Short mmCIF file of C-alpha atoms (C1' of nucleotides) in Angstrom, two decimals:
data_model
loop_
_atom_site.label_atom_id
_atom_site.label_comp_id
_atom_site.label_asym_id
_atom_site.label_seq_id
_atom_site.Cartn_x
_atom_site.Cartn_y
_atom_site.Cartn_z
CA MET A 1 138.05 94.33 35.80
CA THR A 2 137.36 97.25 34.19
CA GLU A 3 134.17 99.58 33.44
CA LYS A 4 133.33 98.37 30.60
CA ALA A 5 132.80 94.69 31.15
CA LEU A 6 131.42 95.59 34.56
CA GLN A 7 128.50 96.77 32.42
CA GLN A 8 128.37 93.71 30.08
CA LEU A 9 127.60 91.85 33.41
CA LYS A 10 124.84 93.17 34.26
CA THR A 11 121.65 92.14 33.53
CA ALA A 12 118.27 93.93 33.56
CA GLU A 13 117.58 92.73 37.15
CA THR A 14 120.81 93.34 39.02
CA GLU A 15 121.34 97.29 37.69
CA LYS A 16 120.21 98.77 41.00
CA ILE A 17 123.15 97.45 42.45
CA SER A 18 126.82 99.31 42.42
CA HIS A 19 130.00 97.82 41.82
CA LEU A 20 131.02 98.11 45.33
CA ASP A 21 128.03 95.95 46.30
CA TYR A 22 128.98 93.80 43.50
CA PHE A 23 132.55 92.74 45.17
CA ASN A 24 131.45 93.30 48.17
CA ILE A 25 131.63 90.09 49.25
CA GLY A 26 134.60 87.39 50.31
CA ILE A 27 135.52 84.43 49.01
CA THR A 28 137.70 81.57 51.23
CA VAL A 29 138.01 77.90 50.93
CA ASP A 30 137.46 75.41 54.05
CA CYS A 31 139.88 72.19 54.51
CA VAL A 32 138.40 70.03 56.23
CA ILE A 33 142.04 67.30 56.34
CA LEU A 34 141.30 64.19 58.21
CA GLY A 35 144.20 62.48 59.15
CA TYR A 36 143.81 58.72 60.85
CA GLU A 37 145.92 58.33 64.32
CA GLU A 38 145.28 55.49 66.89
CA LYS A 39 142.47 54.08 65.42
CA GLU A 40 140.52 56.93 65.43
CA LEU A 41 139.66 60.05 62.61
CA LYS A 42 141.30 62.96 63.26
CA VAL A 43 141.06 66.78 61.68
CA LEU A 44 143.19 69.51 61.51
CA LEU A 45 142.75 72.55 63.16
CA ILE A 46 143.94 75.60 64.76
CA LYS A 47 143.22 78.49 67.42
CA SER A 48 140.65 80.59 65.42
CA ASP A 49 142.52 84.10 65.86
CA MET A 50 138.69 86.29 65.97
CA GLN A 51 138.11 87.76 68.87
CA GLU A 52 134.74 86.35 69.14
CA TYR A 53 135.86 82.76 68.98
CA SER A 54 138.69 83.02 70.99
CA GLY A 55 139.27 79.75 72.10
CA LEU A 56 137.61 78.22 69.75
CA PHE A 57 138.93 76.02 67.06
CA SER A 58 138.60 76.65 63.06
CA LEU A 59 138.98 74.71 60.08
CA PRO A 60 141.90 75.78 58.11
CA GLY A 61 141.17 78.25 55.25
CA ASP A 62 141.82 81.20 53.16
CA PHE A 63 140.32 83.59 51.14
CA ILE A 64 140.87 83.07 47.39
CA LYS A 65 143.04 85.01 45.21
CA PRO A 66 141.84 86.75 42.49
CA ASP A 67 143.98 85.17 39.81
CA GLU A 68 143.94 81.72 41.30
CA ASP A 69 141.88 78.76 40.35
CA LEU A 70 139.12 77.79 43.20
CA GLU A 71 141.30 74.51 42.88
CA ALA A 72 144.12 75.58 43.30
CA ALA A 73 143.69 77.79 46.12
CA SER A 74 142.15 74.55 47.89
CA TYR A 75 145.38 72.83 46.80
CA ARG A 76 147.18 75.54 47.89
CA VAL A 77 146.23 75.69 51.80
CA LEU A 78 146.52 71.92 52.04
CA LYS A 79 150.23 72.75 51.01
CA GLU A 80 150.65 75.22 53.09
CA LYS A 81 149.05 73.38 56.63
CA THR A 82 150.54 69.86 55.85
CA GLY A 83 153.05 70.40 52.35
CA LEU A 84 151.49 67.42 51.01
CA ASP A 85 150.57 68.07 47.08
CA ASP A 86 149.59 64.97 45.80
CA VAL A 87 145.93 63.90 47.83
CA TYR A 88 142.86 63.13 47.25
CA LEU A 89 140.66 66.37 47.18
CA GLU A 90 137.33 66.72 47.23
CA GLN A 91 134.87 69.81 46.79
CA VAL A 92 131.69 69.49 49.41
CA ARG A 93 129.64 72.50 49.34
CA THR A 94 129.76 75.99 49.00
CA PHE A 95 128.13 78.47 52.39
CA GLY A 96 127.34 81.36 52.56
CA ASN A 97 125.04 82.33 55.12
CA ILE A 98 124.88 85.69 55.49
CA PHE A 99 125.93 86.17 58.63
CA ARG A 100 128.36 83.08 58.26
CA HIS A 101 131.03 85.44 59.07
CA PRO A 102 131.46 87.88 62.39
CA SER A 103 133.34 90.27 60.01
CA GLY A 104 131.89 90.82 56.89
CA ARG A 105 130.26 88.71 53.67
CA VAL A 106 132.12 85.88 53.22
CA ILE A 107 130.98 82.71 51.52
CA THR A 108 133.51 79.51 51.80
CA VAL A 109 133.95 76.51 49.65
CA ALA A 110 134.27 73.86 51.96
CA TYR A 111 136.80 70.70 50.85
CA TYR A 112 137.91 67.77 52.27
CA SER A 113 140.85 65.43 51.69
CA LEU A 114 142.40 62.34 53.94
CA ILE A 115 146.46 61.84 54.18
CA ASP A 116 148.46 60.02 56.30
CA VAL A 117 149.51 61.60 58.90
CA LYS A 118 152.68 59.52 59.83
CA ASN A 119 154.08 60.36 56.10
CA HIS A 120 153.95 64.00 56.81
CA LYS A 121 156.23 65.46 59.38
CA LEU A 122 153.84 68.27 60.56
CA GLN A 123 155.24 71.32 62.85
CA LEU A 124 152.14 70.67 65.15
CA ASP A 125 152.99 73.30 68.19
CA LEU A 126 153.96 75.95 65.96
CA ASN A 127 151.27 77.84 64.13
CA GLU A 128 148.40 76.20 66.74
CA ARG A 129 147.88 73.50 64.22
CA HIS A 130 146.70 70.40 66.07
CA TRP A 131 145.09 67.01 65.12
CA HIS A 132 141.51 66.77 67.06
CA PRO A 133 139.40 63.03 67.20
CA VAL A 134 136.35 64.35 64.91
CA ASN A 135 134.06 62.27 67.79
CA GLU A 136 135.51 64.92 70.31
CA ILE A 137 134.25 67.88 68.61
CA LYS A 138 131.50 69.83 69.98
CA LYS A 139 131.79 73.72 68.79
CA LEU A 140 133.74 75.32 66.00
CA ALA A 141 134.39 78.55 64.96
CA PHE A 142 132.21 80.32 62.77
CA ASP A 143 130.04 77.36 61.11
CA HIS A 144 133.15 75.40 61.05
CA LYS A 145 131.59 72.48 62.67
CA LEU A 146 128.17 72.28 60.49
CA ILE A 147 131.08 72.16 57.37
CA LEU A 148 132.92 69.32 59.22
CA ASP A 149 129.95 67.26 59.41
CA THR A 150 128.66 67.92 55.66
CA CYS A 151 132.23 66.74 54.37
CA LEU A 152 131.78 63.82 57.10
CA ASN A 153 128.31 63.02 55.44
CA ARG A 154 130.12 63.15 51.79
CA LEU A 155 132.81 60.90 53.06
CA ARG A 156 130.50 58.34 54.20
CA GLN A 157 128.89 57.71 51.36
CA GLN A 158 131.87 57.67 49.35
CA VAL A 159 133.54 55.42 51.52
CA MET A 160 132.10 52.35 50.51
CA GLU A 161 131.87 53.02 46.12
CA HIS A 162 135.25 54.41 45.51
CA PRO A 163 138.53 53.73 46.74
CA VAL A 164 139.55 56.94 48.71
CA ILE A 165 140.62 56.52 52.21
CA PHE A 166 144.13 54.66 51.52
CA ASN A 167 145.57 58.12 51.98
CA LEU A 168 145.13 57.44 54.89
CA LEU A 169 146.80 54.58 55.43
CA PRO A 170 150.50 54.35 55.50
CA GLU A 171 150.98 52.29 52.00
CA LYS A 172 151.03 48.60 53.35
CA PHE A 173 148.45 48.02 55.21
CA SER A 174 147.10 45.02 56.63
CA LEU A 175 143.43 44.36 56.26
CA ARG A 176 142.89 44.32 59.91
CA GLU A 177 143.94 47.45 60.09
CA LEU A 178 141.78 48.69 56.89
CA GLN A 179 138.64 47.48 58.44
CA GLU A 180 139.55 49.24 61.55
CA LEU A 181 139.58 52.50 59.52
CA TYR A 182 136.60 51.93 58.01
CA GLU A 183 134.91 51.35 61.29
CA ALA A 184 136.35 55.27 62.71
CA ILE A 185 134.79 56.09 59.76
CA LEU A 186 131.45 55.03 59.48
CA GLY A 187 131.32 54.71 63.07
CA VAL A 188 129.99 51.21 63.34
CA GLU A 189 131.77 47.42 63.82
CA LEU A 190 131.88 45.36 60.79
CA ASP A 191 131.84 41.52 60.49
CA ARG A 192 134.85 40.79 59.37
CA ARG A 193 134.02 37.84 56.63
CA ASN A 194 131.19 40.08 55.27
CA PHE A 195 133.57 42.77 55.41
CA ARG A 196 136.63 40.70 53.59
CA LYS A 197 134.08 39.63 51.31
CA LYS A 198 132.95 42.59 50.50
CA ILE A 199 136.85 44.73 50.05
CA SER A 200 137.66 41.89 47.72
CA ILE A 201 135.18 42.34 45.36
CA LYS A 202 136.03 45.41 44.75
CA ASP A 203 139.57 44.27 43.30
CA TRP A 204 140.92 47.34 44.89
CA LEU A 205 144.33 45.37 46.65
CA LEU A 206 147.52 44.26 45.37
CA ASP A 207 148.08 41.09 47.77
CA ILE A 208 152.13 41.72 47.86
CA ASP A 209 152.50 38.63 49.52
CA GLU A 210 154.48 40.37 52.74
CA MET A 211 153.33 40.21 56.89
CA GLU A 212 152.81 42.38 59.63
CA HIS A 213 156.19 42.72 61.99
CA ASN A 214 155.77 43.57 65.46
CA VAL A 215 152.40 42.91 65.88
CA PRO A 216 151.79 40.70 69.68
CA HIS A 217 150.25 38.23 67.71
CA ARG A 218 149.44 36.21 64.50
CA PRO A 219 150.33 38.67 61.76
CA GLY A 220 148.63 39.71 59.16
CA LYS A 221 149.22 39.68 55.03
CA LEU A 222 149.63 42.85 54.18
CA TYR A 223 148.08 44.67 50.87
CA MET A 224 148.55 47.79 48.60
CA LEU A 225 145.72 49.88 46.90
CA LYS A 226 146.17 48.86 43.02
CA LYS A 227 148.49 51.62 41.02
CA GLN A 228 145.26 52.44 38.96
CA PHE A 229 143.54 53.69 42.35
CA ARG A 230 145.96 56.08 43.97
CA ASN A 231 145.20 60.09 44.48
CA LYS A 232 142.20 59.55 42.18
CA SER A 233 139.36 61.50 42.14
CA ALA A 234 135.87 60.21 43.79
CA LYS A 235 133.97 61.32 40.67
CA THR A 236 135.36 58.60 38.94
CA GLY A 237 131.82 56.63 37.95
CA ALA A 238 127.96 57.44 39.08
CA GLY A 239 127.18 53.19 38.83
CA LEU A 240 123.37 52.99 37.82
CA GLN A 241 122.24 50.32 38.47
CA PHE A 242 118.77 49.11 37.23
CA ALA A 243 117.43 46.60 34.77
CA MET B 1 132.90 95.71 55.37
CA THR B 2 134.75 97.84 57.84
CA GLU B 3 138.75 98.17 57.97
CA LYS B 4 138.83 97.13 61.38
CA ALA B 5 136.80 93.74 60.68
CA LEU B 6 138.94 93.41 57.21
CA GLN B 7 142.17 93.32 59.35
CA GLN B 8 140.60 90.40 61.48
CA LEU B 9 139.93 89.02 58.42
CA LYS B 10 143.17 88.32 57.53
CA THR B 11 145.65 86.11 58.70
CA ALA B 12 149.65 85.70 58.06
CA GLU B 13 149.44 84.49 55.04
CA THR B 14 147.52 86.53 52.93
CA GLU B 15 148.39 89.94 54.74
CA LYS B 16 150.03 90.84 51.10
CA ILE B 17 147.40 90.99 49.71
CA SER B 18 144.82 94.55 49.23
CA HIS B 19 141.53 94.67 50.32
CA LEU B 20 140.21 95.48 46.64
CA ASP B 21 142.54 92.30 46.02
CA TYR B 22 140.57 90.04 47.95
CA PHE B 23 136.66 91.70 47.16
CA ASN B 24 138.06 91.95 43.64
CA ILE B 25 135.81 88.98 42.47
CA GLY B 26 132.09 88.69 41.60
CA ILE B 27 129.85 85.70 42.88
CA THR B 28 127.66 84.46 41.51
CA VAL B 29 124.58 81.69 41.26
CA ASP B 30 123.39 79.82 38.13
CA CYS B 31 120.62 77.42 37.53
CA VAL B 32 119.64 74.54 35.78
CA ILE B 33 116.15 74.83 35.51
CA LEU B 34 114.68 71.19 33.97
CA GLY B 35 111.56 70.44 32.64
CA TYR B 36 110.02 67.29 31.15
CA GLU B 37 107.81 67.65 28.10
CA GLU B 38 107.12 66.01 24.95
CA LYS B 39 109.23 62.92 26.60
CA GLU B 40 112.17 65.06 26.41
CA LEU B 41 114.18 66.42 29.63
CA LYS B 42 114.42 70.19 28.81
CA VAL B 43 116.55 73.12 30.56
CA LEU B 44 115.64 76.24 30.62
CA LEU B 45 118.35 78.85 28.88
CA ILE B 46 118.65 82.30 28.09
CA LYS B 47 119.84 84.11 25.27
CA SER B 48 123.28 85.09 26.40
CA ASP B 49 123.99 88.70 26.25
CA MET B 50 127.70 88.32 26.14
CA GLN B 51 129.29 90.32 22.61
CA GLU B 52 131.64 87.41 23.40
CA TYR B 53 129.63 84.85 23.67
CA SER B 54 126.61 86.15 20.89
CA GLY B 55 124.17 83.72 19.37
CA LEU B 56 124.99 81.06 22.44
CA PHE B 57 122.97 80.45 24.99
CA SER B 58 123.23 80.33 28.88
CA LEU B 59 121.72 79.43 31.96
CA PRO B 60 120.16 81.65 33.53
CA GLY B 61 121.52 83.25 36.78
CA ASP B 62 122.87 86.35 38.69
CA PHE B 63 125.23 87.92 41.26
CA ILE B 64 124.49 86.92 44.97
CA LYS B 65 123.93 90.33 46.21
CA PRO B 66 125.81 91.40 49.83
CA ASP B 67 122.68 91.24 51.82
CA GLU B 68 121.54 88.01 50.92
CA ASP B 69 121.91 84.43 51.65
CA LEU B 70 123.41 82.00 48.93
CA GLU B 71 120.31 79.22 48.77
CA ALA B 72 117.90 82.69 49.28
CA ALA B 73 119.72 83.86 46.03
CA SER B 74 119.21 80.85 43.96
CA TYR B 75 115.37 80.89 45.12
CA ARG B 76 115.05 84.17 43.68
CA VAL B 77 116.99 83.46 39.90
CA LEU B 78 114.28 80.62 39.90
CA LYS B 79 111.40 82.58 40.44
CA GLU B 80 112.38 85.42 38.77
CA LYS B 81 112.87 82.92 35.66
CA THR B 82 110.32 80.85 36.63
CA GLY B 83 107.76 82.81 39.05
CA LEU B 84 107.91 79.54 40.82
CA ASP B 85 109.57 79.03 44.91
CA ASP B 86 108.23 76.16 46.07
CA VAL B 87 110.96 73.25 44.21
CA TYR B 88 113.47 70.77 44.72
CA LEU B 89 116.72 72.61 44.19
CA GLU B 90 119.36 71.47 44.90
CA GLN B 91 123.07 73.20 45.13
CA VAL B 92 125.82 70.78 43.03
CA ARG B 93 128.95 72.48 42.87
CA THR B 94 130.86 76.02 42.75
CA PHE B 95 132.68 76.69 39.52
CA GLY B 96 135.57 78.53 39.98
CA ASN B 97 138.24 78.65 37.67
CA ILE B 98 140.03 81.85 36.98
CA PHE B 99 139.00 82.35 33.17
CA ARG B 100 135.49 81.33 33.30
CA HIS B 101 133.70 84.73 32.55
CA PRO B 102 136.04 85.98 29.78
CA SER B 103 134.68 90.12 31.92
CA GLY B 104 136.29 89.20 34.80
CA ARG B 105 136.70 86.96 38.25
CA VAL B 106 133.75 85.60 38.82
CA ILE B 107 133.20 82.42 40.33
CA THR B 108 129.30 80.55 40.65
CA VAL B 109 127.70 78.38 42.45
CA ALA B 110 125.30 76.22 40.21
CA TYR B 111 122.48 74.57 41.43
CA TYR B 112 119.42 72.81 39.71
CA SER B 113 115.35 72.31 39.95
CA LEU B 114 112.99 70.54 38.47
CA ILE B 115 109.66 71.99 37.38
CA ASP B 116 106.53 71.25 35.96
CA VAL B 117 106.78 72.99 32.45
CA LYS B 118 103.11 72.83 32.38
CA ASN B 119 101.86 74.38 36.15
CA HIS B 120 103.73 77.47 34.77
CA LYS B 121 102.96 80.06 32.54
CA LEU B 122 106.42 81.54 31.26
CA GLN B 123 106.74 84.56 28.91
CA LEU B 124 109.03 82.16 26.72
CA ASP B 125 108.73 84.52 24.02
CA LEU B 126 109.98 87.75 26.12
CA ASN B 127 113.12 87.46 27.33
CA GLU B 128 114.58 85.15 24.89
CA ARG B 129 113.66 82.76 27.40
CA HIS B 130 113.39 79.00 25.76
CA TRP B 131 113.24 75.58 26.65
CA HIS B 132 115.55 73.36 25.03
CA PRO B 133 115.69 69.78 24.57
CA VAL B 134 118.95 69.14 27.38
CA ASN B 135 120.62 66.37 24.42
CA GLU B 136 120.66 67.99 21.39
CA ILE B 137 122.56 70.94 24.10
CA LYS B 138 126.34 70.96 22.12
CA LYS B 139 127.21 74.13 23.50
CA LEU B 140 126.76 76.89 25.71
CA ALA B 141 128.64 80.61 26.88
CA PHE B 142 131.12 80.34 29.57
CA ASP B 143 131.34 76.67 30.64
CA HIS B 144 127.98 76.44 31.00
CA LYS B 145 127.59 72.87 29.25
CA LEU B 146 130.18 72.24 31.87
CA ILE B 147 127.45 73.14 34.33
CA LEU B 148 125.00 71.42 33.12
CA ASP B 149 126.47 68.24 32.33
CA THR B 150 127.53 67.83 36.41
CA CYS B 151 123.65 68.97 37.30
CA LEU B 152 123.16 65.81 35.13
CA ASN B 153 125.32 64.18 36.39
CA ARG B 154 123.99 64.21 40.06
CA LEU B 155 120.43 64.35 39.37
CA ARG B 156 121.18 60.90 37.57
CA GLN B 157 122.83 59.72 40.89
CA GLN B 158 119.92 61.18 43.19
CA VAL B 159 116.95 59.75 41.02
CA MET B 160 116.69 56.06 42.16
CA GLU B 161 117.44 56.98 45.87
CA HIS B 162 115.68 59.80 46.31
CA PRO B 163 111.80 60.81 45.22
CA VAL B 164 113.27 64.08 43.70
CA ILE B 165 111.82 63.75 40.23
CA PHE B 166 108.20 64.21 40.98
CA ASN B 167 107.86 68.25 39.97
CA LEU B 168 108.71 67.32 36.86
CA LEU B 169 105.54 65.20 36.61
CA PRO B 170 101.85 66.66 36.81
CA GLU B 171 100.27 65.67 40.25
CA LYS B 172 98.59 62.85 39.12
CA PHE B 173 100.51 60.66 36.89
CA SER B 174 100.40 56.98 35.32
CA LEU B 175 103.16 54.41 36.35
CA ARG B 176 104.24 54.56 32.30
CA GLU B 177 104.58 58.44 32.66
CA LEU B 178 106.90 57.71 35.54
CA GLN B 179 109.35 54.97 33.60
CA GLU B 180 109.35 57.26 30.30
CA LEU B 181 110.60 60.19 32.41
CA TYR B 182 113.22 57.63 34.41
CA GLU B 183 114.61 56.58 31.43
CA ALA B 184 114.55 60.00 29.59
CA ILE B 185 116.65 61.19 32.98
CA LEU B 186 119.09 58.13 32.65
CA GLY B 187 118.73 57.77 28.97
CA VAL B 188 118.48 54.31 29.19
CA GLU B 189 115.51 51.60 28.68
CA LEU B 190 113.13 50.14 31.32
CA ASP B 191 111.63 46.99 32.14
CA ARG B 192 107.72 47.86 32.67
CA ARG B 193 107.43 44.76 35.25
CA ASN B 194 111.62 45.08 37.30
CA PHE B 195 110.59 49.15 37.07
CA ARG B 196 107.26 48.41 38.83
CA LYS B 197 108.32 46.29 41.11
CA LYS B 198 111.68 48.88 42.37
CA ILE B 199 109.23 51.77 42.23
CA SER B 200 106.61 49.71 44.68
CA ILE B 201 109.51 48.73 46.99
CA LYS B 202 110.21 52.91 47.77
CA ASP B 203 106.97 53.56 48.55
CA TRP B 204 106.31 56.55 47.80
CA LEU B 205 103.33 56.17 45.63
CA LEU B 206 99.96 56.76 46.88
CA ASP B 207 97.21 54.68 44.76
CA ILE B 208 94.64 57.44 44.29
CA ASP B 209 91.83 55.03 42.09
CA GLU B 210 91.32 56.90 39.24
CA MET B 211 93.07 55.93 35.91
CA GLU B 212 93.91 57.59 32.99
CA HIS B 213 91.59 59.58 30.06
CA ASN B 214 91.98 60.25 26.69
CA VAL B 215 94.68 58.20 25.78
CA PRO B 216 94.07 56.08 22.51
CA HIS B 217 94.58 52.59 24.43
CA ARG B 218 93.80 51.06 27.79
CA PRO B 219 93.89 53.72 30.36
CA GLY B 220 96.09 53.34 32.91
CA LYS B 221 95.94 54.24 36.72
CA LEU B 222 96.86 56.85 38.24
CA TYR B 223 99.55 57.86 41.31
CA MET B 224 100.19 60.38 43.48
CA LEU B 225 103.54 61.41 45.40
CA LYS B 226 102.93 60.55 48.93
CA LYS B 227 102.61 64.11 50.86
CA GLN B 228 105.32 63.22 53.31
CA PHE B 229 107.58 63.40 50.13
CA ARG B 230 106.73 66.55 48.27
CA ASN B 231 109.59 69.20 48.16
CA LYS B 232 111.86 67.60 50.01
CA SER B 233 115.39 68.27 49.48
CA ALA B 234 117.53 65.25 48.43
CA LYS B 235 120.03 65.70 51.14
CA THR B 236 118.12 63.26 53.41
CA GLY B 237 119.32 60.52 54.38
CA ALA B 238 122.69 58.45 53.29
CA GLY B 239 121.27 55.21 53.31
CA LEU B 240 125.06 53.01 53.68
CA GLN B 241 124.57 49.43 53.60
CA PHE B 242 127.42 47.27 55.27
CA ALA B 243 126.94 44.98 57.60
"C1'" DA C 1 155.01 23.51 76.89
"C1'" DG C 2 151.34 25.94 77.14
"C1'" DT C 3 148.47 30.22 76.66
"C1'" DA C 4 146.64 34.46 74.64
"C1'" DA C 5 144.91 37.14 70.78
"C1'" DA C 6 144.59 37.30 66.62
"C1'" DT C 7 144.21 35.61 61.08
"C1'" DA C 8 142.07 32.99 57.59
"C1'" DT C 9 138.33 30.63 55.81
"C1'" DG C 10 133.05 29.26 54.68
"C1'" DT C 11 127.58 28.01 54.35
"C1'" DA C 12 123.08 28.71 55.13
"C1'" DC C 13 119.43 32.08 54.67
"C1'" DT C 14 117.71 35.93 53.05
"C1'" DT C 15 117.20 39.55 49.96
"C1'" DA C 16 117.47 42.43 45.53
"C1'" DT C 17 118.59 42.00 40.59
"C1'" DT C 18 117.56 40.19 36.58
"C1'" DA C 19 115.32 38.73 31.66
"C1'" DC C 20 111.51 36.98 30.27
"C1'" DA C 21 105.33 35.76 28.44
"C1'" DC C 22 100.65 36.26 28.59
"C1'" DA C 23 96.05 37.57 29.66
"C1'" DT C 24 93.02 41.89 29.95
"C1'" DT C 25 91.20 46.16 29.07
"C1'" DA C 26 89.43 50.28 26.39
"C1'" DA C 27 89.23 52.83 21.93
"C1'" DT C 28 89.38 52.55 17.17
"C1'" DT C 29 88.02 50.67 12.93
"C1'" DT C 30 85.90 47.94 9.88
"C1'" DA D 1 78.70 44.37 16.53
"C1'" DA D 2 83.40 42.45 15.58
"C1'" DA D 3 87.81 42.07 14.48
"C1'" DT D 4 92.00 44.99 15.37
"C1'" DT D 5 95.17 47.91 17.92
"C1'" DA D 6 97.85 49.34 21.73
"C1'" DA D 7 97.94 49.76 26.02
"C1'" DT D 8 97.63 47.61 31.09
"C1'" DG D 9 98.61 44.44 34.75
"C1'" DT D 10 101.00 40.79 36.63
"C1'" DG D 11 104.58 36.00 38.09
"C1'" DT D 12 108.50 32.92 38.52
"C1'" DA D 13 112.60 31.00 37.78
"C1'" DA D 14 117.98 31.76 37.81
"C1'" DT D 15 121.32 34.94 39.66
"C1'" DA D 16 123.69 38.01 42.51
"C1'" DA D 17 124.58 40.10 47.01
"C1'" DG D 18 124.01 41.23 51.81
"C1'" DT D 19 123.92 39.71 56.54
"C1'" DA D 20 124.82 36.39 60.52
"C1'" DC D 21 127.29 32.85 62.44
"C1'" DA D 22 132.20 28.96 64.39
"C1'" DT D 23 136.08 26.69 64.11
"C1'" DA D 24 141.01 25.39 63.38
"C1'" DT D 25 145.36 28.01 62.54
"C1'" DT D 26 149.60 31.03 63.30
"C1'" DT D 27 152.57 33.32 66.10
"C1'" DA D 28 154.14 35.73 70.08
"C1'" DC D 29 154.49 35.29 75.10
"C1'" DT D 30 154.87 33.08 79.49
#
DNA sequence: AGTAAATATGTACTTATTACACATTAATTT
DNA sequence: AAATTAATGTGTAATAAGTACATATTTACT
């Protein structure tokens, strides 16, 4: 940014602050990368490399590069940590308390994404990256527990209205698997018949006329998410009903 | 931020970028300040002071100060532009495309707030601040039209679930006034009986046993928002229903 | 052949949503 | 004072959605 340009940025209210002050704030993206394994919702965490938080885990994140769109930064972090790039990713909220980062002023934009754990071969032992069951997480570095909880709440709001969680499942799944996933996310038990009725009304699923294999009981039918809903942003439609 | 602290910030992925690069991004808050006047939803805009956008209006906003919480910055902007501080204010989304600001890299966090126009004496002629009917706005400086639309969509999502829009009305109001406000925000016509039924189920309103005055027809009863709902954040409660 | 464990399915009850019409009240006009 | 105007205030029937709940069926396993 040139000095001339900076002049233009200034308004009457801000003139007292110098260039260095303005631009002395770091901006990061932090990603809540969620997976689903063994009937549990899990989040990808890395060992914090900061002394202040030694022993604690934190969300993967990185600084935004000056020549990189905000959204691109979130996809980059996701790609670097998981190798995946064609996934659901949603911006949730920006966190900017002064003292949220012990080393200085850092504002972070939080995103969440949902991925199929089995579908990506992650080097878990390297880089101290691990999947952690979200229900067992008590404390994280920085304000990352708050960020995690905020993202989980947003996910819970989205989940019944939008077909967002299918990235957490394999391509073909049974209704039981889908119901168990909903139960894991919402933290409640659902009635099987009512669940099926509600899902069937949504008209999200394609009956592919295949059956489960290798289950120690009667196999269920398999379904896929209809193509038109794959990897769509949750932003689609607001759906206000009010006569 | 000290050099030592900066070292701690660096991760393997970011080491190639220098301090100056990291911190060469500006951060602002932009506020969509909404009011309601003459049965129209209006937004407070100021004349853009940038050559690139001469003649266009823009949202009020300002740089975040290094020693100021993000949220505090949004309240400060609101206070500076309207004189009000005890109002509903909600963070909506952060906008960070590279070229969204012609003078350099500026990421902005967007908020919206709702205020009672009559209740604050704004110096409209000074500073080129004006109320503009939202429905007549075709173009704004920067990406502010996108920001405005995003905030309006968020407001429309919130409005039936949370008692947020009462800041747009005087303290005492009739059900007709309230319905007209909903119609202005949602852009639809509502059935009077169904509207009243729905509002009465919410149990937000207090019947204060007063009547309208100075209306050229039969006066209606006046209501107030119950105290427990005043100036609450829309964040309260998610309300998932799924048996 | 019998048992275990899950699938698949329907109905009655309650609650919410929608569409729709008429008598009443106060101010204004004649 | 009576008539007119323009809004308020209210209820019901029909449809749709949400909830609680039980039985027969299918496959794998022993």
